[in-house]
PDB file of C-alpha atoms in Angstrom:
ATOM      1  CA  UNK A 203     -27.665  54.836 -17.397  1.00 51.00           C
ATOM      2  CA  UNK A 204     -24.497  54.209 -19.366  1.00 53.00           C
ATOM      3  CA  UNK A 205     -26.376  54.894 -22.625  1.00 47.00           C
ATOM      4  CA  UNK A 206     -27.174  58.460 -21.553  1.00 50.00           C
ATOM      5  CA  UNK A 207     -23.518  59.256 -20.862  1.00 43.00           C
ATOM      6  CA  UNK A 208     -21.696  57.563 -23.745  1.00 46.00           C
ATOM      7  CA  UNK A 209     -24.571  56.693 -26.121  1.00 51.00           C
ATOM      8  CA  UNK A 210     -23.793  53.019 -25.829  1.00 59.00           C
ATOM      9  CA  UNK A 211     -24.737  50.475 -23.196  1.00 60.00           C
ATOM     10  CA  UNK A 212     -22.234  47.649 -23.594  1.00 64.00           C
ATOM     11  CA  UNK A 213     -19.273  47.307 -21.305  1.00 54.00           C
ATOM     12  CA  UNK A 214     -16.504  46.179 -23.652  1.00 57.00           C
ATOM     13  CA  UNK A 215     -14.349  45.131 -20.678  1.00 52.00           C
ATOM     14  CA  UNK A 216     -16.841  42.623 -19.294  1.00 48.00           C
ATOM     15  CA  UNK A 217     -15.370  39.233 -20.146  1.00 45.00           C
ATOM     16  CA  UNK A 218     -17.120  37.264 -17.393  1.00 40.00           C
ATOM     17  CA  UNK A 219     -20.239  36.465 -19.348  1.00 42.00           C
ATOM     18  CA  UNK A 220     -21.052  34.187 -22.217  1.00 55.00           C
ATOM     19  CA  UNK A 221     -20.674  36.515 -25.178  1.00 60.00           C
ATOM     20  CA  UNK A 222     -23.481  35.400 -27.461  1.00 59.00           C
ATOM     21  CA  UNK A 223     -26.189  34.396 -25.008  1.00 63.00           C
ATOM     22  CA  UNK A 224     -25.717  37.478 -22.872  1.00 78.00           C
ATOM     23  CA  UNK A 225     -25.497  39.808 -25.853  1.00 84.00           C
ATOM     24  CA  UNK A 226     -28.766  38.678 -27.415  1.00 88.00           C
ATOM     25  CA  UNK A 227     -30.547  38.939 -24.088  1.00 89.00           C
ATOM     26  CA  UNK A 228     -28.971  42.306 -23.298  1.00 89.00           C
ATOM     27  CA  UNK A 229     -29.924  43.811 -26.673  1.00 92.00           C
ATOM     28  CA  UNK A 230     -33.514  42.566 -26.357  1.00 93.00           C
ATOM     29  CA  UNK A 231     -33.796  43.990 -22.832  1.00 91.00           C
ATOM     30  CA  UNK A 232     -32.313  47.315 -23.898  1.00 90.00           C
ATOM     31  CA  UNK A 233     -34.779  47.497 -26.785  1.00 94.00           C
ATOM     32  CA  UNK A 234     -37.664  46.948 -24.367  1.00 93.00           C
ATOM     33  CA  UNK A 235     -36.254  49.547 -21.978  1.00 91.00           C
ATOM     34  CA  UNK A 236     -35.964  52.070 -24.817  1.00 92.00           C
ATOM     35  CA  UNK A 237     -39.554  51.330 -25.771  1.00 92.00           C
ATOM     36  CA  UNK A 238     -40.836  51.654 -22.217  1.00 92.00           C
ATOM     37  CA  UNK A 239     -39.219  55.064 -21.704  1.00 91.00           C
ATOM     38  CA  UNK A 240     -39.614  56.285 -25.326  1.00 93.00           C
ATOM     39  CA  UNK A 241     -35.880  56.553 -25.993  1.00 91.00           C
ATOM     40  CA  UNK A 242     -35.878  56.062 -29.772  1.00 93.00           C
ATOM     41  CA  UNK A 243     -32.080  56.167 -30.105  1.00 91.00           C
ATOM     42  CA  UNK A 244     -31.711  53.342 -27.597  1.00 91.00           C
ATOM     43  CA  UNK A 245     -34.398  51.278 -29.357  1.00 93.00           C
ATOM     44  CA  UNK A 246     -32.748  51.717 -32.749  1.00 93.00           C
ATOM     45  CA  UNK A 247     -29.289  50.904 -31.401  1.00 91.00           C
ATOM     46  CA  UNK A 248     -30.525  47.821 -29.536  1.00 93.00           C
ATOM     47  CA  UNK A 249     -32.493  46.561 -32.557  1.00 94.00           C
ATOM     48  CA  UNK A 250     -29.454  47.022 -34.824  1.00 93.00           C
ATOM     49  CA  UNK A 251     -27.161  45.219 -32.376  1.00 91.00           C
ATOM     50  CA  UNK A 252     -29.686  42.416 -31.891  1.00 93.00           C
ATOM     51  CA  UNK A 253     -29.951  41.981 -35.660  1.00 93.00           C
ATOM     52  CA  UNK A 254     -26.157  41.973 -36.059  1.00 89.00           C
ATOM     53  CA  UNK A 255     -25.732  39.286 -33.381  1.00 87.00           C
ATOM     54  CA  UNK A 256     -28.473  37.147 -34.948  1.00 88.00           C
ATOM     55  CA  UNK A 257     -26.788  37.512 -38.334  1.00 86.00           C
ATOM     56  CA  UNK A 258     -23.381  36.659 -36.864  1.00 82.00           C
ATOM     57  CA  UNK A 259     -24.802  33.534 -35.274  1.00 80.00           C
ATOM     58  CA  UNK A 260     -26.570  32.434 -38.437  1.00 78.00           C
ATOM     59  CA  UNK A 261     -23.518  32.934 -40.634  1.00 76.00           C
ATOM     60  CA  UNK A 262     -20.875  31.304 -38.411  1.00 72.00           C
ATOM     61  CA  UNK A 263     -20.309  27.777 -39.688  1.00 63.00           C
ATOM     62  CA  UNK A 264     -17.849  26.969 -36.897  1.00 70.00           C
ATOM     63  CA  UNK A 265     -20.515  26.728 -34.200  1.00 66.00           C
ATOM     64  CA  UNK A 266     -21.733  23.494 -32.744  1.00 69.00           C
ATOM     65  CA  UNK A 267     -25.385  23.368 -33.933  1.00 67.00           C
ATOM     66  CA  UNK A 268     -26.776  22.703 -30.459  1.00 69.00           C
ATOM     67  CA  UNK A 269     -24.889  25.638 -29.011  1.00 75.00           C
ATOM     68  CA  UNK A 270     -25.893  27.899 -31.895  1.00 76.00           C
ATOM     69  CA  UNK A 271     -29.578  27.110 -31.584  1.00 80.00           C
ATOM     70  CA  UNK A 272     -29.390  27.295 -27.804  1.00 82.00           C
ATOM     71  CA  UNK A 273     -28.268  30.930 -27.975  1.00 84.00           C
ATOM     72  CA  UNK A 274     -31.134  31.838 -30.265  1.00 88.00           C
ATOM     73  CA  UNK A 275     -33.773  29.780 -28.492  1.00 90.00           C
ATOM     74  CA  UNK A 276     -32.870  31.212 -25.085  1.00 90.00           C
ATOM     75  CA  UNK A 277     -34.110  34.640 -26.138  1.00 93.00           C
ATOM     76  CA  UNK A 278     -37.442  33.440 -27.626  1.00 95.00           C
ATOM     77  CA  UNK A 279     -39.438  33.808 -24.378  1.00 95.00           C
ATOM     78  CA  UNK A 280     -38.304  37.410 -23.902  1.00 94.00           C
ATOM     79  CA  UNK A 281     -39.040  38.381 -27.499  1.00 95.00           C
ATOM     80  CA  UNK A 282     -42.372  36.536 -27.734  1.00 96.00           C
ATOM     81  CA  UNK A 283     -43.862  37.496 -24.360  1.00 94.00           C
ATOM     82  CA  UNK A 284     -43.416  41.221 -24.991  1.00 92.00           C
ATOM     83  CA  UNK A 285     -45.594  42.616 -27.754  1.00 90.00           C
ATOM     84  CA  UNK A 286     -43.261  45.628 -27.884  1.00 89.00           C
ATOM     85  CA  UNK A 287     -40.459  43.366 -29.162  1.00 91.00           C
ATOM     86  CA  UNK A 288     -42.125  42.754 -32.540  1.00 91.00           C
ATOM     87  CA  UNK A 289     -39.214  44.460 -34.317  1.00 90.00           C
ATOM     88  CA  UNK A 290     -36.780  41.868 -32.937  1.00 95.00           C
ATOM     89  CA  UNK A 291     -38.783  38.845 -34.017  1.00 95.00           C
ATOM     90  CA  UNK A 292     -37.872  39.094 -37.687  1.00 92.00           C
ATOM     91  CA  UNK A 293     -34.131  38.987 -36.984  1.00 92.00           C
ATOM     92  CA  UNK A 294     -34.522  36.080 -34.595  1.00 93.00           C
ATOM     93  CA  UNK A 295     -36.640  33.854 -36.823  1.00 91.00           C
ATOM     94  CA  UNK A 296     -34.546  34.699 -39.877  1.00 88.00           C
ATOM     95  CA  UNK A 297     -31.442  33.427 -38.060  1.00 87.00           C
ATOM     96  CA  UNK A 298     -33.253  30.272 -36.962  1.00 86.00           C
ATOM     97  CA  UNK A 299     -34.619  29.725 -40.474  1.00 84.00           C
ATOM     98  CA  UNK A 300     -31.094  29.929 -41.896  1.00 80.00           C
ATOM     99  CA  UNK A 301     -30.115  27.012 -39.710  1.00 76.00           C
ATOM    100  CA  UNK A 302     -33.302  25.045 -40.408  1.00 76.00           C
ATOM    101  CA  UNK A 303     -32.571  25.186 -44.119  1.00 66.00           C
ATOM    102  CA  UNK A 304     -29.219  23.513 -43.612  1.00 65.00           C
ATOM    103  CA  UNK A 305     -30.209  20.925 -41.009  1.00 67.00           C
ATOM    104  CA  UNK A 306     -33.575  19.788 -39.748  1.00 68.00           C
ATOM    105  CA  UNK A 307     -31.971  18.069 -36.754  1.00 68.00           C
ATOM    106  CA  UNK A 308     -32.921  21.116 -34.678  1.00 66.00           C
ATOM    107  CA  UNK A 309     -36.518  19.880 -34.742  1.00 69.00           C
ATOM    108  CA  UNK A 310     -35.415  16.949 -32.580  1.00 71.00           C
ATOM    109  CA  UNK A 311     -34.460  19.400 -29.821  1.00 69.00           C
ATOM    110  CA  UNK A 312     -37.039  19.094 -27.024  1.00 70.00           C
ATOM    111  CA  UNK A 313     -36.552  22.734 -26.055  1.00 78.00           C
ATOM    112  CA  UNK A 314     -37.422  23.784 -29.580  1.00 82.00           C
ATOM    113  CA  UNK A 315     -40.592  21.678 -29.597  1.00 83.00           C
ATOM    114  CA  UNK A 316     -41.614  23.122 -26.233  1.00 90.00           C
ATOM    115  CA  UNK A 317     -41.184  26.656 -27.554  1.00 91.00           C
ATOM    116  CA  UNK A 318     -43.393  25.837 -30.536  1.00 90.00           C
ATOM    117  CA  UNK A 319     -46.206  24.797 -28.206  1.00 92.00           C
ATOM    118  CA  UNK A 320     -45.661  27.578 -25.695  1.00 95.00           C
ATOM    119  CA  UNK A 321     -45.353  30.356 -28.307  1.00 95.00           C
ATOM    120  CA  UNK A 322     -47.520  29.470 -31.340  1.00 95.00           C
ATOM    121  CA  UNK A 323     -46.614  32.780 -33.015  1.00 95.00           C
ATOM    122  CA  UNK A 324     -42.975  31.738 -32.831  1.00 94.00           C
ATOM    123  CA  UNK A 325     -43.812  28.426 -34.500  1.00 91.00           C
ATOM    124  CA  UNK A 326     -45.687  30.171 -37.293  1.00 92.00           C
ATOM    125  CA  UNK A 327     -43.031  32.856 -37.785  1.00 92.00           C
ATOM    126  CA  UNK A 328     -40.186  30.320 -37.864  1.00 89.00           C
ATOM    127  CA  UNK A 329     -41.854  27.961 -40.296  1.00 86.00           C
ATOM    128  CA  UNK A 330     -42.908  30.826 -42.567  1.00 87.00           C
ATOM    129  CA  UNK A 331     -39.404  32.322 -42.555  1.00 86.00           C
ATOM    130  CA  UNK A 332     -37.923  28.898 -43.259  1.00 82.00           C
ATOM    131  CA  UNK A 333     -40.254  28.344 -46.214  1.00 80.00           C
ATOM    132  CA  UNK A 334     -39.518  31.796 -47.623  1.00 79.00           C
ATOM    133  CA  UNK A 335     -35.767  31.265 -47.244  1.00 72.00           C
ATOM    134  CA  UNK A 336     -36.022  27.911 -48.993  1.00 68.00           C
ATOM    135  CA  UNK A 337     -37.884  29.448 -51.938  1.00 66.00           C
ATOM    136  CA  UNK A 338     -35.753  32.515 -52.533  1.00 61.00           C
ATOM    137  CA  UNK A 339     -34.768  32.866 -56.136  1.00 47.00           C
ATOM    138  CA  UNK A 340     -31.346  34.062 -57.250  1.00 45.00           C
ATOM    139  CA  UNK A 341     -32.693  37.535 -58.041  1.00 42.00           C
ATOM    140  CA  UNK A 342     -33.991  37.997 -54.481  1.00 46.00           C
ATOM    141  CA  UNK A 343     -37.667  37.448 -55.263  1.00 41.00           C
ATOM    142  CA  UNK A 344     -39.573  34.809 -53.368  1.00 43.00           C
ATOM    143  CA  UNK A 345     -42.627  32.799 -54.217  1.00 43.00           C
ATOM    144  CA  UNK A 346     -44.343  34.634 -51.365  1.00 42.00           C
ATOM    145  CA  UNK A 347     -43.851  38.043 -52.962  1.00 42.00           C
ATOM    146  CA  UNK A 348     -46.883  39.881 -54.252  1.00 44.00           C
ATOM    147  CA  UNK A 349     -47.914  38.920 -57.734  1.00 44.00           C
ATOM    148  CA  UNK A 350     -46.732  35.322 -57.618  1.00 39.00           C
ATOM    149  CA  UNK A 351     -49.508  32.940 -58.507  1.00 40.00           C
ATOM    150  CA  UNK A 352     -49.114  29.285 -57.483  1.00 39.00           C
ATOM    151  CA  UNK A 353     -50.815  28.239 -60.756  1.00 38.00           C
ATOM    152  CA  UNK A 354     -47.959  29.906 -62.698  1.00 42.00           C
ATOM    153  CA  UNK A 355     -45.375  27.633 -61.092  1.00 39.00           C
TER     154      UNK A 355
END
């Protein structure tokens, strides 16, 4: 309801919750709510906030890796059990891929392995995003872009 009065849904005064974990979950839920009731402004706002939080998590080098991945992995079931949340998947796996490219120790996390088996699309999306991120050239092109032929090197 708050969104319809002030065109935002976050309570800036709520300090009783874990900032990152709650925010990712909240933005994903608000996106799904906007989709369910065809409120395009809410969907766009939630998707933008979700993407910003994923980016913030992936670019913060001061996080403990287990904590960082825990925040991202906690939202995987919500994003991958709702086909309407397709738009959020890219931001999520991109953030995870950023971490995978700096440390493969995340693969030793049992929760991560379980998610791979439980959500095969998540496994595919994450590995693909990680491979693309690892093969990005300085000019922004990737080996996966159209026109790249593996025989050309």
